[in-house]
Coordinates of C-alpha atoms in Angstrom, one line a residue:
X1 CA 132.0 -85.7 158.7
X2 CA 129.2 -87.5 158.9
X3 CA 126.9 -86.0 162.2
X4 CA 127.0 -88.7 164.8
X5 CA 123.7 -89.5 166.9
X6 CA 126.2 -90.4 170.0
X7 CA 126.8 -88.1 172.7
X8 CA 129.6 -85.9 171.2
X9 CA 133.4 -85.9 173.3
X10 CA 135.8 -83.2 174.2
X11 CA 139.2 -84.3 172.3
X12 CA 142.2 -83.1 172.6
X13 CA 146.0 -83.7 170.5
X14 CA 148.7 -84.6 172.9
X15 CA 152.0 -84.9 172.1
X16 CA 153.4 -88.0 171.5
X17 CA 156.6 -87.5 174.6
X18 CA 153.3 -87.3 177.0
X19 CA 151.9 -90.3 175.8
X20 CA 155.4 -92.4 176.1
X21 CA 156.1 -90.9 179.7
X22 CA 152.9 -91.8 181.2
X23 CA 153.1 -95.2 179.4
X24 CA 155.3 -96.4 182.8
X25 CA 152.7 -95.2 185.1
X26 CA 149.3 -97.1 184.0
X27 CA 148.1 -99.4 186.0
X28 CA 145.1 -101.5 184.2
X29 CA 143.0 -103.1 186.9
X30 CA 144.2 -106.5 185.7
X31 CA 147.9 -105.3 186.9
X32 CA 146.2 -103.7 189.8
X33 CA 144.4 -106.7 191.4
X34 CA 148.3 -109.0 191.8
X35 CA 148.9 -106.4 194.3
X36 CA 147.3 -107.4 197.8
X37 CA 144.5 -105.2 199.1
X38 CA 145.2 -103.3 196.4
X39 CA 148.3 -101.9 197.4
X40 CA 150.5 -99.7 195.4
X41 CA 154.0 -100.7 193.8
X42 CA 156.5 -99.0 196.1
X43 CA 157.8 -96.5 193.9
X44 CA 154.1 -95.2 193.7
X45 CA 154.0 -95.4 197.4
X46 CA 157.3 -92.9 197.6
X47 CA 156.4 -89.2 198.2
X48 CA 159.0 -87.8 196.2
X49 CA 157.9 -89.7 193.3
X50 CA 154.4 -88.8 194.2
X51 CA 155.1 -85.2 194.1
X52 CA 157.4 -84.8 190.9
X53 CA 153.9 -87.0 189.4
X54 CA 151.6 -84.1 190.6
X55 CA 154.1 -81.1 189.2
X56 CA 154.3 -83.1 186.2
X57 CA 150.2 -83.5 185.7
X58 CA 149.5 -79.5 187.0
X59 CA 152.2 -78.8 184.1
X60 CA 150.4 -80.8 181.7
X61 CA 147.2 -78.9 182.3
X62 CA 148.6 -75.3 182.7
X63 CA 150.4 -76.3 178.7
X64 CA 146.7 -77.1 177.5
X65 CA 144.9 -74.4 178.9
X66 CA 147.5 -71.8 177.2
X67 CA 147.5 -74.2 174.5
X68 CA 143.7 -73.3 174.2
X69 CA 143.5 -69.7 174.5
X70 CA 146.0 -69.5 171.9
X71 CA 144.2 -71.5 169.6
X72 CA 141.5 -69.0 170.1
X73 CA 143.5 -66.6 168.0
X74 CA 144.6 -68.0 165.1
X75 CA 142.8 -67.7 161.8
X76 CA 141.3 -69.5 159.3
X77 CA 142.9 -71.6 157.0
X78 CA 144.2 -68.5 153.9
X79 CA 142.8 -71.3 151.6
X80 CA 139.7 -72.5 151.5
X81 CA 138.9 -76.3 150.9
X82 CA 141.0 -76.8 148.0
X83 CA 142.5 -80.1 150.0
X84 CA 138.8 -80.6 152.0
X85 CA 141.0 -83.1 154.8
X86 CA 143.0 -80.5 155.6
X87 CA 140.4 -77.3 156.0
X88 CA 138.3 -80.0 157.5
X89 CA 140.9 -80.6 160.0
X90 CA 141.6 -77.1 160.3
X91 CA 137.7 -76.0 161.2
X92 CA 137.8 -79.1 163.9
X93 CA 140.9 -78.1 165.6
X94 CA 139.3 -74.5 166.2
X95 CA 136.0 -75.6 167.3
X96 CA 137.9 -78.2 169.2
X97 CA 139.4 -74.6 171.0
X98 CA 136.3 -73.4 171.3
X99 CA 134.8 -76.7 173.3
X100 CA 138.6 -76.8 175.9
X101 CA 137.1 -73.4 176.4
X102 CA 134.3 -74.4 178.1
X103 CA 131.4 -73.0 175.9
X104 CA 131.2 -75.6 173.6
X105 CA 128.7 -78.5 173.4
X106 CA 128.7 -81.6 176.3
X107 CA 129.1 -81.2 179.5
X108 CA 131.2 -79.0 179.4
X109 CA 128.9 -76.0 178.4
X110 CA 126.7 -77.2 181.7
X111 CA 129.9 -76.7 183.9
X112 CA 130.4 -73.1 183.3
X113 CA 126.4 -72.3 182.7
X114 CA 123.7 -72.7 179.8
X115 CA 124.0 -68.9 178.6
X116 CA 127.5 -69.8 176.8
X117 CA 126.4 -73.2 175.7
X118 CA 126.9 -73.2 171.7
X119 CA 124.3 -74.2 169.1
X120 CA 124.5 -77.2 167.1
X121 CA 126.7 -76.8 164.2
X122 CA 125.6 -79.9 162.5
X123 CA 128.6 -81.2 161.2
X124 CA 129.4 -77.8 158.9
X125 CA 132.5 -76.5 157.8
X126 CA 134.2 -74.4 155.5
X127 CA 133.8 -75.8 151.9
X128 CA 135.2 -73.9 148.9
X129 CA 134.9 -76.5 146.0
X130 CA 135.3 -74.4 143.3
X131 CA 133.8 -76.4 140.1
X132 CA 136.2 -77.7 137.3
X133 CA 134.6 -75.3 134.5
X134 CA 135.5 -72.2 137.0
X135 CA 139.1 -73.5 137.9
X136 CA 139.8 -73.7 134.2
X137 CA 138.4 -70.5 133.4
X138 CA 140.6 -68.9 136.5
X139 CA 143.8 -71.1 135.1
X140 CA 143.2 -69.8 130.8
X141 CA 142.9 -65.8 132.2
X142 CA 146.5 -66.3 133.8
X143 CA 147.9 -66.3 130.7
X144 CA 146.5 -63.8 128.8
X145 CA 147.6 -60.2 129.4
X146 CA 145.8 -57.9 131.0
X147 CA 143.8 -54.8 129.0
X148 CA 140.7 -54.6 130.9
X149 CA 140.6 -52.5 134.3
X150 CA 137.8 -52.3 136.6
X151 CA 137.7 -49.3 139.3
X152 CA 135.5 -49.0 142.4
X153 CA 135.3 -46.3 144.7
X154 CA 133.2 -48.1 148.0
X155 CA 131.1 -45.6 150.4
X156 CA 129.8 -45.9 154.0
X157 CA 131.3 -47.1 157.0
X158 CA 133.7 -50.3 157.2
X159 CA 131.5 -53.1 156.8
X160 CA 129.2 -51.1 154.2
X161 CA 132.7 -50.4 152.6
X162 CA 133.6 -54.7 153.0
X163 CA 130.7 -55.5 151.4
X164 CA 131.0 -53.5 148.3
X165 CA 134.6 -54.4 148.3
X166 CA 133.0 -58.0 148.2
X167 CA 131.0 -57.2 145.2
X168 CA 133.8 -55.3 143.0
X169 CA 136.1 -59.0 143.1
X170 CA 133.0 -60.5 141.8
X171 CA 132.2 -58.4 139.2
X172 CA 135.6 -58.1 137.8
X173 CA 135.3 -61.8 137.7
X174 CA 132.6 -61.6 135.5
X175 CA 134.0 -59.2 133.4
X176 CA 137.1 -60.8 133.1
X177 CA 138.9 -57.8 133.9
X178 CA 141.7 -56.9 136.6
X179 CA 141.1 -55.2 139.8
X180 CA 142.8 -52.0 140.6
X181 CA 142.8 -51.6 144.7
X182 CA 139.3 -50.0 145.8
X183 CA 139.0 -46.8 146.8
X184 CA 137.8 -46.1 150.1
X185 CA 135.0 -42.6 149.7
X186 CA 135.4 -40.3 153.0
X187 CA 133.1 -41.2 155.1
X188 CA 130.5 -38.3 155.3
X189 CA 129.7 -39.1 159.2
X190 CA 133.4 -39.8 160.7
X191 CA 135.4 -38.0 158.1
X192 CA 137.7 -41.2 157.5
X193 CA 139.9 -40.6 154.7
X194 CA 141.7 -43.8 155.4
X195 CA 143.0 -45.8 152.1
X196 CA 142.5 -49.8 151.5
X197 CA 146.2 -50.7 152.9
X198 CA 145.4 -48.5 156.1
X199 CA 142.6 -51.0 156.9
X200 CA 143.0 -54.3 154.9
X201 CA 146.3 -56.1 154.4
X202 CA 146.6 -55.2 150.8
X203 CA 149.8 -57.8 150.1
X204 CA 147.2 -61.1 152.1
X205 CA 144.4 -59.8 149.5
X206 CA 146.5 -59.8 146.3
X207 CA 148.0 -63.1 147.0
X208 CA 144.6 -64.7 148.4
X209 CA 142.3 -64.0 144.8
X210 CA 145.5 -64.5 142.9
X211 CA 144.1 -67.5 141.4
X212 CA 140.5 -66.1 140.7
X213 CA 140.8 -62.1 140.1
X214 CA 144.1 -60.0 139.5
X215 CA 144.9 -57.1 141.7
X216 CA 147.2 -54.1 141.1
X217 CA 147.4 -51.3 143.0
X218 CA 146.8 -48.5 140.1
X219 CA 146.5 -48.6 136.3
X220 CA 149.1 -49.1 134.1
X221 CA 150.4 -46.4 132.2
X222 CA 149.2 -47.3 129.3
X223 CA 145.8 -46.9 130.4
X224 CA 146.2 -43.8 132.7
X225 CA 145.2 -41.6 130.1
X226 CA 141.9 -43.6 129.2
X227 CA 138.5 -42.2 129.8
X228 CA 136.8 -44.7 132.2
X229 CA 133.3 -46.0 131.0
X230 CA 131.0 -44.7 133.8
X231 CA 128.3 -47.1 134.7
X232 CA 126.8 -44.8 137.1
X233 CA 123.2 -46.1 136.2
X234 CA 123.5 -49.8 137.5
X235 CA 120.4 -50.8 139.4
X236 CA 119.9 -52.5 142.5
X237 CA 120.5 -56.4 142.4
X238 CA 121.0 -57.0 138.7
X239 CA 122.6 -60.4 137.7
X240 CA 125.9 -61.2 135.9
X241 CA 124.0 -61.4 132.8
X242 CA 122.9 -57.7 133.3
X243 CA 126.4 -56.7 133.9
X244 CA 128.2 -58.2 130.7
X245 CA 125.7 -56.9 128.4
X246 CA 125.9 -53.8 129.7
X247 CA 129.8 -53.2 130.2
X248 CA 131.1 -55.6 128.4
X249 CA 131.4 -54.3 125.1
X250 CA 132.3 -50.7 126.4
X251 CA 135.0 -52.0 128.4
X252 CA 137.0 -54.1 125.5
X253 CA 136.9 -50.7 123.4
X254 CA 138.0 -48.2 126.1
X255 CA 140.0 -51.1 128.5
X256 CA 138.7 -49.2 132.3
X257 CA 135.5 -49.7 133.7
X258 CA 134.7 -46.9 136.7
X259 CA 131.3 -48.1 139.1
X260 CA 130.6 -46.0 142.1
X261 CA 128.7 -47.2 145.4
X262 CA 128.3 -50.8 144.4
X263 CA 125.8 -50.8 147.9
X264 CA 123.1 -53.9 147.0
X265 CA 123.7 -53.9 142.8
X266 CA 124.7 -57.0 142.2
X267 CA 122.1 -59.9 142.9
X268 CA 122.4 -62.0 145.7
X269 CA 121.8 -65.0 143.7
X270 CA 124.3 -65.9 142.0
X271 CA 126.0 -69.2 140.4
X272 CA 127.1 -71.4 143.1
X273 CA 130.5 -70.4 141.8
X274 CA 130.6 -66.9 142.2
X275 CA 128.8 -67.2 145.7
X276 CA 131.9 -69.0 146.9
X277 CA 133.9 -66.3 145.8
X278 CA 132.0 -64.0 147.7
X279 CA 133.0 -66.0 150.9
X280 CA 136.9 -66.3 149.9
X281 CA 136.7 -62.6 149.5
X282 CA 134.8 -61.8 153.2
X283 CA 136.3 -64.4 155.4
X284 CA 139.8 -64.9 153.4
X285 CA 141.4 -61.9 151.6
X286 CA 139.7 -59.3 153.7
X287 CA 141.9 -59.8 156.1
X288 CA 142.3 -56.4 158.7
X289 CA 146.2 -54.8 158.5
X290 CA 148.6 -56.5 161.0
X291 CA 148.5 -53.3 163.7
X292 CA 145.1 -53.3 163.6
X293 CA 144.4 -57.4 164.1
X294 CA 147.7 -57.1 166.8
X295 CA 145.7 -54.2 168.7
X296 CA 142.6 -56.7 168.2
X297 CA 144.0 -60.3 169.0
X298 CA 145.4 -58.5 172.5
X299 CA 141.9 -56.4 173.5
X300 CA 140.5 -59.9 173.0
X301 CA 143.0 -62.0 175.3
X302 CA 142.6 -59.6 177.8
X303 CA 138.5 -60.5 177.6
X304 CA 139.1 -63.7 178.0
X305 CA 141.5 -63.7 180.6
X306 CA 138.2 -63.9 182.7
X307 CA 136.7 -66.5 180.8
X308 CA 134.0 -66.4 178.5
X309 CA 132.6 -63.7 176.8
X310 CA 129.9 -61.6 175.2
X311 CA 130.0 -59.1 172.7
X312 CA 127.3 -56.3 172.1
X313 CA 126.9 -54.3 169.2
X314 CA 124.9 -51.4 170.3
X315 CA 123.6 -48.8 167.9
X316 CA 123.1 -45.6 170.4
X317 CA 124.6 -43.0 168.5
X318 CA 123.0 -39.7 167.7
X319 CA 122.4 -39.8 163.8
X320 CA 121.2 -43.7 164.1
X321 CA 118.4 -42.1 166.0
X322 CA 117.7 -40.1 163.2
X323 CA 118.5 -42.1 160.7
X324 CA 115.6 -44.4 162.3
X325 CA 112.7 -42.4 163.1
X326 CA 113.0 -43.7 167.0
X327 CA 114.0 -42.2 170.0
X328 CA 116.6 -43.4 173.0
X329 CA 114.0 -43.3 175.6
X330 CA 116.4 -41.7 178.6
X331 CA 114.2 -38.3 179.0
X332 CA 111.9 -35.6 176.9
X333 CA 114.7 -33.6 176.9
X334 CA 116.6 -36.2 174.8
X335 CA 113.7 -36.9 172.6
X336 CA 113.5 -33.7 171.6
X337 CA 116.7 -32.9 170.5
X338 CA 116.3 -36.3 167.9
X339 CA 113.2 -34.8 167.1
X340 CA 114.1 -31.5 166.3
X341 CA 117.2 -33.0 164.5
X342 CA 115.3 -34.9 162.1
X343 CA 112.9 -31.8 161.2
X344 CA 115.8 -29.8 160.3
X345 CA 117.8 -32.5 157.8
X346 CA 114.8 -34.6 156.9
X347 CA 116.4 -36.5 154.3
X348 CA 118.6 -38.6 156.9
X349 CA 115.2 -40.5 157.6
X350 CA 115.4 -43.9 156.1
X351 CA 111.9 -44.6 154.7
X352 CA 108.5 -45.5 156.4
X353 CA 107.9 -41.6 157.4
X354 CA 104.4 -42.0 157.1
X355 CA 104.8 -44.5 160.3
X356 CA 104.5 -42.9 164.3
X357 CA 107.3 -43.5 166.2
X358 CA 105.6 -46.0 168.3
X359 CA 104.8 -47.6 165.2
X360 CA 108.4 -48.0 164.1
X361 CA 109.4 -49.3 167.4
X362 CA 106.2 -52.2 167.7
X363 CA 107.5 -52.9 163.8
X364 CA 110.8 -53.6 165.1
X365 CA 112.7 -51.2 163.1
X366 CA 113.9 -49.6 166.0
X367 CA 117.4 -50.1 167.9
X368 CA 116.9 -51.7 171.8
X369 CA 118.3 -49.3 173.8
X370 CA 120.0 -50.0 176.9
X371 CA 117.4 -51.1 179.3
X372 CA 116.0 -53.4 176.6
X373 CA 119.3 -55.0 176.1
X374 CA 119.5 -55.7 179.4
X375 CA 116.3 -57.1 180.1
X376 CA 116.5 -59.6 177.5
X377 CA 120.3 -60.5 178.4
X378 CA 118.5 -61.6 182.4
X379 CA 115.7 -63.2 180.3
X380 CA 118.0 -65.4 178.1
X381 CA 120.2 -66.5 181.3
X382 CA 123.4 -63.6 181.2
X383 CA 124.8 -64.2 184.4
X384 CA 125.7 -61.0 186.4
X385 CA 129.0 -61.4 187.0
X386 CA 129.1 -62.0 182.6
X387 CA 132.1 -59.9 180.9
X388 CA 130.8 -57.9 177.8
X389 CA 132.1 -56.1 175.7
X390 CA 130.5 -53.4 173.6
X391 CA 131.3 -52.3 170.3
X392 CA 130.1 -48.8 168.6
X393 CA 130.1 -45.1 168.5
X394 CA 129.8 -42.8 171.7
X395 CA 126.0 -43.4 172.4
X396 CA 123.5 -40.6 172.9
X397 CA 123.5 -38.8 176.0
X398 CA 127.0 -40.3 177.2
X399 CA 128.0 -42.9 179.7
X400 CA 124.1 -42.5 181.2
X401 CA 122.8 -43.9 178.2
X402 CA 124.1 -47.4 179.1
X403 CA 123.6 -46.8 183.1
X404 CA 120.4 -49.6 183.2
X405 CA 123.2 -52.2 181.3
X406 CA 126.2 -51.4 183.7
X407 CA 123.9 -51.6 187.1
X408 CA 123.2 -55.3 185.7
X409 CA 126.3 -56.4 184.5
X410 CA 129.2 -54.3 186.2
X411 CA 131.8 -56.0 183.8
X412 CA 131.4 -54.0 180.8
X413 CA 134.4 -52.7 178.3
X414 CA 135.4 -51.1 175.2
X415 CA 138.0 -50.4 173.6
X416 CA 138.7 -47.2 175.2
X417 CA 138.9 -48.7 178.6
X418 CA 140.3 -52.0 177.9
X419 CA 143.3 -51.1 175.9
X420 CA 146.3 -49.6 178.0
X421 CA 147.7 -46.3 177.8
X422 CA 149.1 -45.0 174.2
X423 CA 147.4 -48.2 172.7
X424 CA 145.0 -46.8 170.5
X425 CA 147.0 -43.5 169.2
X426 CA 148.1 -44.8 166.2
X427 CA 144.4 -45.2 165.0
X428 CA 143.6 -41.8 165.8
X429 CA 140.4 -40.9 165.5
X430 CA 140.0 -43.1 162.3
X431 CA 136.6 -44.7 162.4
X432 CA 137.1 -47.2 160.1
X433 CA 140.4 -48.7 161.9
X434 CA 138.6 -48.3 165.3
X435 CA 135.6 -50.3 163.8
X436 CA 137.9 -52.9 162.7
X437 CA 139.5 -53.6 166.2
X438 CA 135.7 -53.9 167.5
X439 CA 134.9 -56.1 164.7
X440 CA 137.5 -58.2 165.8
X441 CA 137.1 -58.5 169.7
X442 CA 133.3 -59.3 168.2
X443 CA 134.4 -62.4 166.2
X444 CA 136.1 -63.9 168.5
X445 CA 133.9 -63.4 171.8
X446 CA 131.6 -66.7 172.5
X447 CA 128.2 -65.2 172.1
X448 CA 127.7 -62.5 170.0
X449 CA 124.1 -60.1 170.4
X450 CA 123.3 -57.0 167.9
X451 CA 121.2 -54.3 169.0
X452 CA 119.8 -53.5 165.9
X453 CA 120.5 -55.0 162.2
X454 CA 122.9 -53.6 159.6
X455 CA 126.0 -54.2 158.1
X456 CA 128.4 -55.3 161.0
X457 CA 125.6 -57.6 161.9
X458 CA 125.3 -59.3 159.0
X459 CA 128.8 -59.9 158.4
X460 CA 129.5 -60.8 161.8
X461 CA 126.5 -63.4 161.5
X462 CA 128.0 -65.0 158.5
X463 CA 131.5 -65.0 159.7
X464 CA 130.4 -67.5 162.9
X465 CA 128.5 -69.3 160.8
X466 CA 131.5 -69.7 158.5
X467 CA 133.9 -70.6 161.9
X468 CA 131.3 -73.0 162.9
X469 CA 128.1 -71.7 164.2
X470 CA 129.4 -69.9 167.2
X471 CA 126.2 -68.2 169.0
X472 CA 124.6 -65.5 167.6
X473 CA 121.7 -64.1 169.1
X474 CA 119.1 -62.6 166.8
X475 CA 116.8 -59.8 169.0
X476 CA 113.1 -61.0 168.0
X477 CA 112.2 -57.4 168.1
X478 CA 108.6 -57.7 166.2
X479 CA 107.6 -60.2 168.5
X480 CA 109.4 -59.8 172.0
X481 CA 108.8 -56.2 172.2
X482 CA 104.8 -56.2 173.1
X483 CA 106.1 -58.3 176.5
X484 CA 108.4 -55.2 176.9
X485 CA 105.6 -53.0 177.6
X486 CA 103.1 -55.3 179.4
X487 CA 103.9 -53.9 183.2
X488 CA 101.6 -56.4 184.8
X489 CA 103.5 -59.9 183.5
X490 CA 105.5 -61.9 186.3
X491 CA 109.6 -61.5 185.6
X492 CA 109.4 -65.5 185.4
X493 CA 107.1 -65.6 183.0
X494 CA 108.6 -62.8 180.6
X495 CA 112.0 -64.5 180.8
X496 CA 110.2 -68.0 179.7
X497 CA 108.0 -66.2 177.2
X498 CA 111.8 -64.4 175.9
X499 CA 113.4 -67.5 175.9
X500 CA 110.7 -69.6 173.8
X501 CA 110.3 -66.6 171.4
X502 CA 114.7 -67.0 171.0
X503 CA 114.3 -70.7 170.7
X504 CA 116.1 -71.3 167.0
X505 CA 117.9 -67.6 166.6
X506 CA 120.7 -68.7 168.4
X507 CA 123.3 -69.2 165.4
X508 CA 122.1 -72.3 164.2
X509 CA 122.6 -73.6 160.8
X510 CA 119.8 -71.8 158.4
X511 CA 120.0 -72.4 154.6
X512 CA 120.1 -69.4 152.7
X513 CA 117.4 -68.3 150.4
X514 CA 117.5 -64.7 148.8
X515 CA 119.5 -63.6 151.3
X516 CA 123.4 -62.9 151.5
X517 CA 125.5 -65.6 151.5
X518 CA 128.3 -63.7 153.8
X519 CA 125.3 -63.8 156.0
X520 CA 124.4 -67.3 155.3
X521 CA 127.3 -69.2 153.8
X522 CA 125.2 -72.3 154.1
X523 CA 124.9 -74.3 151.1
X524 CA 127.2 -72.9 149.1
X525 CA 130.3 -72.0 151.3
X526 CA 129.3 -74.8 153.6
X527 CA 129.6 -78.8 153.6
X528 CA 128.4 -81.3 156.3
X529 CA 128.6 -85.3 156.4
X530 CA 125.8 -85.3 154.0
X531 CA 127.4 -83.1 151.1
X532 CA 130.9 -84.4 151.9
X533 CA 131.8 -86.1 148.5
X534 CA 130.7 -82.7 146.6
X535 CA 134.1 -81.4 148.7
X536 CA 136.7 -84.0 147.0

């Protein structure tokens, strides 16, 4: 789709009985001009007929405006670009949803204000052209029987937990071996002991890397007696070569490879191959269970139902404080319970100790707290009346920790207090399954801000890059933060200062380098009119 220098145009499919019934009622202005002064036909001039044409019209426009908030919902193609025409056609029809909206590009993103208008995709869209050599490879292990096993066990929270999940398919592709269903560690914070089909849908994932990595949901029994090689000594980033020589051999002999918190081992550069399995894996087969994308898919209609809307991540809990070296700037007394926290259990520190707290925060390894949010929300053009959502864990010090954010924009939910009565029992107090309604109601708001890096971040950032660039604001923490403190500058001129310093971390298109490609699926999960015939 090759990216056109033209203004671009809203389009919308209309059905065909549409077309054919308002065939009868064009005029052209050649037909037009036979008529005296203009005058109308006389069934045009009848006020019945005028009034069944204006039901008819406000009809049409109520079916496309549902039409649109549905298509807001649905997923992404369960195949990747196999058939490029189709995915292609697929990606357009939901940007297409995300224009009818109105928080798209054109004029339409002036109508309803500049804050929701959406970056430039440039002409990207979801491209998983496998090569021939890896497609033959995939169709050969089909028909050989399994002996070799690989088991995980994935720590951390839900997305840390995603993207070693991420990692395992890729390494039993390597090693040629099947998958048996992660494990899911408890999570040492939250106490989840939720299991992989609690979270994911188990039978979507199976079916989804059917035709690049076997999964089965436990050993056979010919294997359950087998002592597991334990490769509990694999380094951080190590690349597929690393990985065969080192388990290869064990694993033919004893048939069950075991690996343990697969956090950041395996490189991120990878063959282009194996990076575009990493993207069927994260935006395909990890797909959440259905009462958890039901609970989800509603929590986000009812955002909408206003409009547009933005999703916040904020990081405000307790032990991120900790875990950071910072402090949540309400009052002393605050400070000094993260302070005294960290003394007692200073292990949970997460490097840089030799660094002063104001150090950290000028460094940008910090969190924006509340008042920080809000202030650069005003300076990047949040309207008041905005609805937000926030996603994450009870902040620090309660609902007064997000008092400077709620005095600015009053329209500010969760989960807890969007969902109606009874909604959210099923999940308990299951962290992981709560995190996964957030994640959702994230991925499908129109803008999309982190208070602080991590895991959910990343991920999110790569999965609307992957649905077509929808905005992502990136906090320029290192650089922004200085204006922060400098009492004495004009409000204009810190919101114009802000907004320069944002100019280009918006969600545009960035190639990856040595990053993460479920961060930045662009080149390798990506095509655009330029790279179009690499997708045939």
């Amino acid at each position: 789709m090759a990216r056109s220098k033209t203004k671009q145009l809203s389009c919308i499919a209309v059905p065909s009985q549409f077309i054919h019934s308002l065939h009868g009622l064009h005029l052209s202005p050649k037909k037009a001009a036979r008529y005296p002064g203009h005058r109308l036909p006389s069934l045009a001039r009848n006020p019945k007929f005028l009034l069944l044409l204006l039901f008819f019209l406000l009809a049409l426009l109520r079916t496309l405006r549902i039409g649109s908030e549905l298509d807001r919902l649905l997923p992404f193609p369960s195949l990747p670009c196999s058939h490029s025409s189709s995915t292609e056609s697929a990606w357009a029809a939901n940007k297409a949803a995300v224009v009818l909206a109105g928080v798209g590009g054109g004029d339409v993103g002036e109508v309803v204000g500049e804050f929701w208008r959406q970056p430039d995709g440039m002409g990207y869209w979801p491209c998983l052209n496998f090569s021939e050599e890896f497609r033959m490879e995939s169709e050969a292990a089909r028909g050989v029987r399994r002996r070799k096993y690989l088991l995980v066990v994935v720590s951390g929270g839900l997305n840390q937990q995603r993207n070693q999940i991420v990692d395992a398919v890729v390494i039993a592709r390597i090693l040629g071996a099947a998958l048996v269903v992660p494990v899911l560690q408890v999570n040492v914070i939250w106490g989840d002991e939720s299991e992989f089909s609690d979270i994911f849908d188990l039978e979507h994932f199976k079916r989804v890397l059917a035709d690049d990595v076997k999964v089965v949901s436990s050993l056979p029994s010919t294997h359950i007696r087998t002592r597991p090689v334990d490769g509990k000594q694999t380094p951080l980033h190590v690349p597929p070569s690393w990985i065969r020589n080192r388990y290869l051999k064990k694993l033919n002999r004893e048939g069950v490879l075991l690996l343990r918190g697969l956090d950041s081992r395996l490189s991120k550069d990878l063959p282009r191959d194996l990076q575009k399995l990493r993207c069927k894996v994260a935006f395909h087969a990890l797909r959440f269970a259905a009462p958890i994308q039901e609970l989800g898919n509603k929590l986000a209609m009812r955002m909408r139902s206003k409009g547009p809307y933005l999703a916040l991540h904020l990081r405000l809990e307790k032990d991120v404080w900790v875990r950071t070296g910072c402090l949540p700037g309400l009052s002393s007394e605050y400070d000094e319970i993260v302070q005294e926290e960290r003394k007692l259990r200073p292990k949970l520190l997460t490097g840089r100790s030799n660094m002063t707290y104001h150090e950290r925060k000028l460094a940008g390894f910090c969190p924006l707290n509340a008042l920080e949010v809000t202030r650069l929300l005003k300076a990047l053009g949040a309207p008041p009346d905005a609805m937000i959502y926030w996603a994450g864990g009870e902040p620090f010090g309660g609902p007064e920790a997000l008092l400077a954010l709620r005095r600015e924009f009053p329209h500010l939910y969760n989960k807890e207090n969007l969902s109606l009565p009874g909604e959210l029992e099923p999940f308990g107090k299951k962290a992981s399954r709560l995190a996964a309604i957030d994640y959702i109601v994230c991925e499908q708001s129109d803008v999309f801000m982190p208070s602080h890096g991590g895991n959910m971040g990343h991920l999110m950032q790569g999965h609307r890059a992957y649905a077509g660039h929808r905005k992502f604001i990136t906090p320029n923490k290192r650089q922004m933060l200085p204006y922060f403190l400098d009492a004495s500058l004009p409000e204009l001129e810190f919101h114009r200062i802000i907004k320069e310093l944002h100019r280009g971390s918006l969600g545009e298109p960035e190639l990856r380098s040595d990053k993460d490609v479920t961060a930045f699926p662009v080149p390798e999960c990506m095509c655009n009119g330029t790279s179009r015939s690499l997708a045939l």
